[in-house]
Amino acid sequence: MVKHKKMQNGFKYIEVTNKNAHAKIALQGAHLFHYEQKGCKPLLWLSETSFFETGKSIRGGIPVCWPWFGMHKSNTKLPQHGFARDFLWELLEVNEADDSSTELLFGLKSSPESMKLWPHRFELQLHITVSDTLRVSLTTKNRDKTAFEITSALHTYFAVSSIDNVNIKGLDGKRYFDALSGEYKTQKGGIRISEEIDRVYQGVDAPLTIDDIDRKIEIRPEGSSSAVVWNPWIDKCARMSAMKDDAYANAMEDARTIQPGEEHTLTAVIS
Ligand code: BG6
């Protein structure tokens, strides 16, 4: 079942319920901010103090970072992680072929407003499949006369029992850029987090897992060879907007050049 809903302030979102799962997706940013498999606790973290307001990013869930990830290369005044997460998307299609899986297609096209921030004509589609696994797929179509380059990320915030219980596996031996020290390093073993961490791993070619005491979350990326592991930890968390001071708890970055009329798809399958 798919319902069009509004929060008290008029902020619009879509609620999806089927035999296997329950999910909520805001039209702003096509931002999935809740996903729960039947009988399980939520898989995605959402800040208790997140904004649900026009033009303000939701803190948690799966922000779509596009057409650039992180700071803009040459203009630091442009919004961090691009503009797709703050623009209003359209729900284009809903497919409820059976009662255990729901497919939704959201779309965003270039507009005079987007051209001011990024001068390229594009069409963006986000396919979300809500079932016992969650599949999120972002397709960029170049509708311009010249090629453009993008970096993008499905900047997923995962809910975990406690950060102390978590071991991230699948990145052993991978080179990464440590954004905190500005150095390139190589991962040895799993990742345990006990301080601020902000890393971009490269050459990622296999599923990643987040091992928690009570469950294992698997992330299967497609169309990307990089993964971001980030946790703001105590100090940064206190400085961040829409995040409680004690809320410290993946993403993918790859520059891709898309020729006119061509497209590129970035997918994350989470279970
Ligand atoms: C991470 C960045 O990818 O995203 C961090 O490396 C940043 O530096 C974080 O703080 C959250 O970004 P934002 O724009 O949602 O606050």
Short mmCIF file of C-alpha atoms and ligand atoms in Angstrom, two decimals:
data_model
loop_
_atom_site.label_atom_id
_atom_site.label_comp_id
_atom_site.label_asym_id
_atom_site.label_seq_id
_atom_site.Cartn_x
_atom_site.Cartn_y
_atom_site.Cartn_z
CA MET A 1 0.00 0.00 0.00
CA VAL A 2 1.31 3.44 -0.95
CA LYS A 3 -0.05 6.53 0.79
CA HIS A 4 0.64 10.19 0.07
CA LYS A 5 1.11 11.87 3.46
CA LYS A 6 1.91 15.26 4.90
CA MET A 7 3.53 16.28 8.17
CA GLN A 8 1.86 18.98 10.26
CA ASN A 9 3.83 21.72 8.45
CA GLY A 10 2.77 20.37 5.03
CA PHE A 11 6.09 18.52 4.35
CA LYS A 12 5.17 15.75 1.90
CA TYR A 13 6.23 12.14 2.05
CA ILE A 14 5.17 8.72 0.77
CA GLU A 15 4.47 5.86 3.12
CA VAL A 16 4.94 2.31 1.82
CA THR A 17 3.64 -0.78 3.58
CA ASN A 18 3.72 -4.35 2.26
CA LYS A 19 4.02 -7.88 3.67
CA ASN A 20 7.79 -7.58 4.06
CA ALA A 21 8.56 -4.01 5.03
CA HIS A 22 7.55 -0.48 5.89
CA ALA A 23 9.25 2.66 4.48
CA LYS A 24 8.87 6.43 4.30
CA ILE A 25 10.25 8.60 1.50
CA ALA A 26 10.14 12.41 1.43
CA LEU A 27 9.40 14.06 -1.91
CA GLN A 28 12.15 16.53 -1.06
CA GLY A 29 15.31 14.78 -2.20
CA ALA A 30 13.43 11.48 -2.84
CA HIS A 31 14.92 10.99 0.60
CA LEU A 32 14.16 7.61 2.13
CA PHE A 33 14.17 8.30 5.85
CA HIS A 34 12.65 5.12 7.28
CA TYR A 35 12.95 1.45 6.34
CA GLU A 36 12.04 -1.46 8.53
CA GLN A 37 11.78 -5.13 7.60
CA LYS A 38 8.73 -6.84 9.08
CA GLY A 39 9.39 -7.80 12.69
CA CYS A 40 12.78 -6.07 12.81
CA LYS A 41 13.98 -2.75 14.16
CA PRO A 42 14.64 0.12 11.72
CA LEU A 43 17.69 -0.40 9.53
CA LEU A 44 18.39 3.28 8.95
CA TRP A 45 19.32 5.85 11.54
CA LEU A 46 17.27 9.05 11.66
CA SER A 47 18.14 11.96 13.92
CA GLU A 48 15.48 12.66 16.54
CA THR A 49 16.03 16.35 15.80
CA SER A 50 16.11 16.12 12.01
CA PHE A 51 14.52 18.91 10.01
CA PHE A 52 11.51 18.05 7.90
CA GLU A 53 11.36 21.47 6.26
CA THR A 54 11.52 22.80 2.72
CA GLY A 55 15.13 23.45 1.69
CA LYS A 56 16.71 21.83 4.76
CA SER A 57 18.37 18.43 4.45
CA ILE A 58 17.00 15.52 6.44
CA ARG A 59 19.60 14.18 8.89
CA GLY A 60 19.57 10.38 8.51
CA GLY A 61 18.16 7.79 6.12
CA ILE A 62 19.60 7.90 2.58
CA PRO A 63 20.47 11.41 1.38
CA VAL A 64 21.10 11.45 -2.39
CA CYS A 65 24.33 13.39 -2.86
CA TRP A 66 24.42 14.60 -6.47
CA PRO A 67 25.90 15.99 -8.82
CA TRP A 68 28.85 16.34 -6.50
CA PHE A 69 29.81 14.52 -3.32
CA GLY A 70 31.39 16.59 -0.54
CA MET A 71 32.39 20.15 -1.28
CA HIS A 72 32.11 21.49 -4.84
CA LYS A 73 35.56 21.27 -6.51
CA SER A 74 35.94 24.98 -7.28
CA ASN A 75 33.20 26.86 -5.44
CA THR A 76 32.94 26.20 -1.73
CA LYS A 77 29.88 28.46 -1.49
CA LEU A 78 27.80 25.86 -3.31
CA PRO A 79 25.92 23.39 -1.10
CA GLN A 80 27.92 20.48 0.27
CA HIS A 81 26.88 17.15 -1.40
CA GLY A 82 25.12 18.94 -4.29
CA PHE A 83 21.51 20.03 -4.54
CA ALA A 84 19.48 16.88 -5.35
CA ARG A 85 18.79 16.17 -1.68
CA ASP A 86 17.12 19.56 -1.18
CA PHE A 87 15.06 19.78 -4.41
CA LEU A 88 11.49 18.59 -4.75
CA TRP A 89 11.25 15.36 -6.77
CA GLU A 90 8.18 13.88 -8.47
CA LEU A 91 6.77 10.44 -7.82
CA LEU A 92 6.54 9.13 -11.41
CA GLU A 93 5.48 5.49 -11.00
CA VAL A 94 4.37 3.01 -8.41
CA ASN A 95 4.36 -0.72 -9.07
CA GLU A 96 2.73 -3.00 -6.54
CA ALA A 97 2.91 -6.17 -8.63
CA ASP A 98 2.49 -8.36 -5.54
CA ASP A 99 1.89 -7.73 -1.86
CA SER A 100 5.49 -8.40 -0.80
CA SER A 101 7.36 -5.82 -2.86
CA THR A 102 6.72 -2.20 -3.87
CA GLU A 103 8.65 -0.36 -6.58
CA LEU A 104 8.69 3.41 -6.73
CA LEU A 105 10.23 5.67 -9.34
CA PHE A 106 11.07 9.26 -8.46
CA GLY A 107 12.31 11.84 -10.98
CA LEU A 108 14.10 15.18 -11.00
CA LYS A 109 14.88 17.20 -14.16
CA SER A 110 17.09 20.23 -14.75
CA SER A 111 15.27 23.51 -14.24
CA PRO A 112 16.18 27.22 -14.27
CA GLU A 113 16.83 26.82 -10.53
CA SER A 114 19.21 23.86 -10.96
CA MET A 115 20.97 25.54 -13.94
CA LYS A 116 22.00 28.36 -11.60
CA LEU A 117 23.84 25.87 -9.39
CA TRP A 118 25.07 23.47 -12.12
CA PRO A 119 24.80 24.49 -15.81
CA HIS A 120 23.87 21.12 -17.38
CA ARG A 121 20.63 19.58 -18.63
CA PHE A 122 19.94 16.28 -16.93
CA GLU A 123 17.31 13.80 -15.92
CA LEU A 124 17.71 11.95 -12.67
CA GLN A 125 15.73 8.89 -11.60
CA LEU A 126 15.68 7.14 -8.27
CA HIS A 127 14.25 3.62 -8.27
CA ILE A 128 13.42 2.32 -4.82
CA THR A 129 12.32 -1.26 -4.21
CA VAL A 130 10.89 -1.84 -0.75
CA SER A 131 10.78 -5.51 0.21
CA ASP A 132 12.73 -7.82 2.53
CA THR A 133 15.75 -6.14 0.97
CA LEU A 134 15.98 -2.48 0.10
CA ARG A 135 17.24 -1.58 -3.38
CA VAL A 136 18.01 2.03 -4.22
CA SER A 137 19.21 2.89 -7.70
CA LEU A 138 20.16 6.34 -8.96
CA THR A 139 20.31 6.87 -12.74
CA THR A 140 21.81 10.01 -14.24
CA LYS A 141 20.85 10.78 -17.85
CA ASN A 142 22.75 13.41 -19.77
CA ARG A 143 20.15 15.50 -21.69
CA ASP A 144 22.72 18.10 -22.74
CA LYS A 145 24.87 18.61 -25.86
CA THR A 146 28.17 18.20 -24.03
CA ALA A 147 29.58 15.64 -21.59
CA PHE A 148 29.48 16.32 -17.85
CA GLU A 149 31.20 14.82 -14.85
CA ILE A 150 29.45 13.83 -11.65
CA THR A 151 30.28 12.37 -8.28
CA SER A 152 27.39 10.97 -6.31
CA ALA A 153 26.59 9.01 -3.21
CA LEU A 154 23.75 7.21 -1.54
CA HIS A 155 24.96 8.56 1.80
CA THR A 156 23.31 5.96 4.01
CA TYR A 157 23.09 6.35 7.78
CA PHE A 158 22.79 2.91 9.38
CA ALA A 159 21.15 2.26 12.74
CA VAL A 160 23.37 0.21 15.05
CA SER A 161 22.97 -1.06 18.62
CA SER A 162 25.99 0.93 19.79
CA ILE A 163 29.00 2.17 17.84
CA ASP A 164 31.23 0.09 20.18
CA ASN A 165 29.61 -3.11 18.94
CA VAL A 166 30.21 -2.49 15.25
CA ASN A 167 32.79 -4.11 12.96
CA ILE A 168 32.76 -3.08 9.28
CA LYS A 169 34.05 -5.83 7.01
CA GLY A 170 34.90 -6.10 3.32
CA LEU A 171 37.51 -3.35 3.06
CA ASP A 172 40.61 -5.24 4.22
CA GLY A 173 43.60 -4.33 2.03
CA LYS A 174 41.78 -1.44 0.33
CA ARG A 175 43.47 1.92 -0.14
CA TYR A 176 41.66 4.86 1.33
CA PHE A 177 41.88 8.62 1.53
CA ASP A 178 41.75 9.78 5.13
CA ALA A 179 39.90 13.12 4.92
CA LEU A 180 40.96 13.98 8.47
CA SER A 181 44.72 13.73 7.89
CA GLY A 182 44.72 14.28 4.10
CA GLU A 183 46.77 11.09 3.64
CA TYR A 184 46.33 7.88 1.65
CA LYS A 185 46.50 4.71 3.75
CA THR A 186 45.73 0.99 3.47
CA GLN A 187 43.07 -0.75 5.56
CA LYS A 188 44.19 -3.66 7.71
CA GLY A 189 41.37 -5.97 8.88
CA GLY A 190 37.88 -4.82 9.83
CA ILE A 191 36.99 -1.29 10.92
CA ARG A 192 36.13 -0.59 14.54
CA ILE A 193 35.17 2.98 15.39
CA SER A 194 36.34 4.71 18.57
CA GLU A 195 36.97 8.25 17.28
CA GLU A 196 35.97 10.54 14.41
CA ILE A 197 36.41 8.81 11.06
CA ASP A 198 35.99 10.21 7.54
CA ARG A 199 37.43 7.99 4.82
CA VAL A 200 36.94 7.29 1.11
CA TYR A 201 37.85 3.70 0.22
CA GLN A 202 38.82 2.82 -3.35
CA GLY A 203 38.72 -0.33 -5.47
CA VAL A 204 35.66 -1.60 -3.59
CA ASP A 205 34.55 -4.67 -5.56
CA ALA A 206 32.68 -6.86 -3.07
CA PRO A 207 29.77 -6.50 -0.62
CA LEU A 208 30.42 -4.75 2.68
CA THR A 209 28.99 -5.86 5.98
CA ILE A 210 28.30 -4.04 9.20
CA ASP A 211 28.54 -6.69 11.92
CA ASP A 212 26.53 -5.70 14.98
CA ILE A 213 25.84 -7.83 18.07
CA ASP A 214 22.27 -8.60 17.06
CA ARG A 215 22.38 -8.45 13.27
CA LYS A 216 24.54 -8.20 10.16
CA ILE A 217 23.75 -5.54 7.56
CA GLU A 218 24.96 -6.29 4.04
CA ILE A 219 25.53 -3.53 1.47
CA ARG A 220 25.99 -4.52 -2.16
CA PRO A 221 27.09 -1.60 -4.33
CA GLU A 222 26.78 -1.58 -8.15
CA GLY A 223 28.07 1.11 -10.51
CA SER A 224 30.57 2.35 -7.94
CA SER A 225 34.02 1.34 -6.78
CA SER A 226 34.32 3.55 -3.73
CA ALA A 227 32.79 3.64 -0.28
CA VAL A 228 32.78 6.32 2.38
CA VAL A 229 32.96 5.41 6.05
CA TRP A 230 32.10 8.37 8.21
CA ASN A 231 31.29 8.91 11.86
CA PRO A 232 31.43 12.43 13.33
CA TRP A 233 32.10 11.19 16.88
CA ILE A 234 31.59 13.42 19.92
CA ASP A 235 33.02 16.86 19.06
CA LYS A 236 31.87 17.10 15.46
CA CYS A 237 28.47 15.69 16.38
CA ALA A 238 28.00 18.52 18.87
CA ARG A 239 28.82 21.04 16.11
CA MET A 240 26.51 19.54 13.51
CA SER A 241 23.03 20.74 12.67
CA ALA A 242 19.93 18.63 13.30
CA MET A 243 21.82 16.11 15.40
CA LYS A 244 21.71 15.64 19.14
CA ASP A 245 25.11 15.98 20.80
CA ASP A 246 25.25 12.30 21.64
CA ALA A 247 23.92 10.98 18.33
CA TYR A 248 27.27 10.09 16.83
CA ALA A 249 26.92 6.73 15.31
CA ASN A 250 28.55 4.66 4.08
CA ALA A 251 28.45 6.26 1.01
CA MET A 252 30.06 5.99 -2.36
CA GLU A 253 32.15 8.39 -4.31
CA ASP A 254 33.34 8.00 -7.89
CA ALA A 255 33.80 10.60 -10.59
CA ARG A 256 32.01 9.51 -13.78
CA THR A 257 31.88 11.33 -17.09
CA ILE A 258 28.54 10.99 -18.84
CA GLN A 259 28.36 11.70 -22.56
CA PRO A 260 25.32 13.40 -24.15
CA GLY A 261 22.40 10.95 -24.40
CA GLU A 262 24.15 8.44 -22.13
CA GLU A 263 23.42 7.41 -18.57
CA HIS A 264 25.04 6.00 -15.46
CA THR A 265 23.44 4.08 -12.59
CA LEU A 266 24.62 3.83 -9.01
CA THR A 267 22.90 1.17 -6.90
CA ALA A 268 22.95 0.02 -3.30
CA VAL A 269 21.21 -3.16 -2.22
CA ILE A 270 20.83 -3.31 1.54
CA SER A 271 19.69 -6.33 3.52
C1 BG6 B 1 30.42 13.26 5.01
C2 BG6 B 1 31.52 14.30 5.01
O1 BG6 B 1 30.44 12.54 3.80
O2 BG6 B 1 29.16 13.93 5.16
C3 BG6 B 1 31.49 15.02 6.33
O3 BG6 B 1 32.80 13.67 4.79
C4 BG6 B 1 30.12 15.66 6.53
O4 BG6 B 1 32.51 15.99 6.37
C5 BG6 B 1 29.04 14.60 6.40
O5 BG6 B 1 30.07 16.24 7.79
C6 BG6 B 1 27.61 15.16 6.54
O6 BG6 B 1 27.40 16.19 5.63
P1 BG6 B 1 26.14 17.13 5.74
O7 BG6 B 1 26.27 18.15 4.63
O8 BG6 B 1 24.91 16.27 5.58
O9 BG6 B 1 26.21 17.74 7.10
#
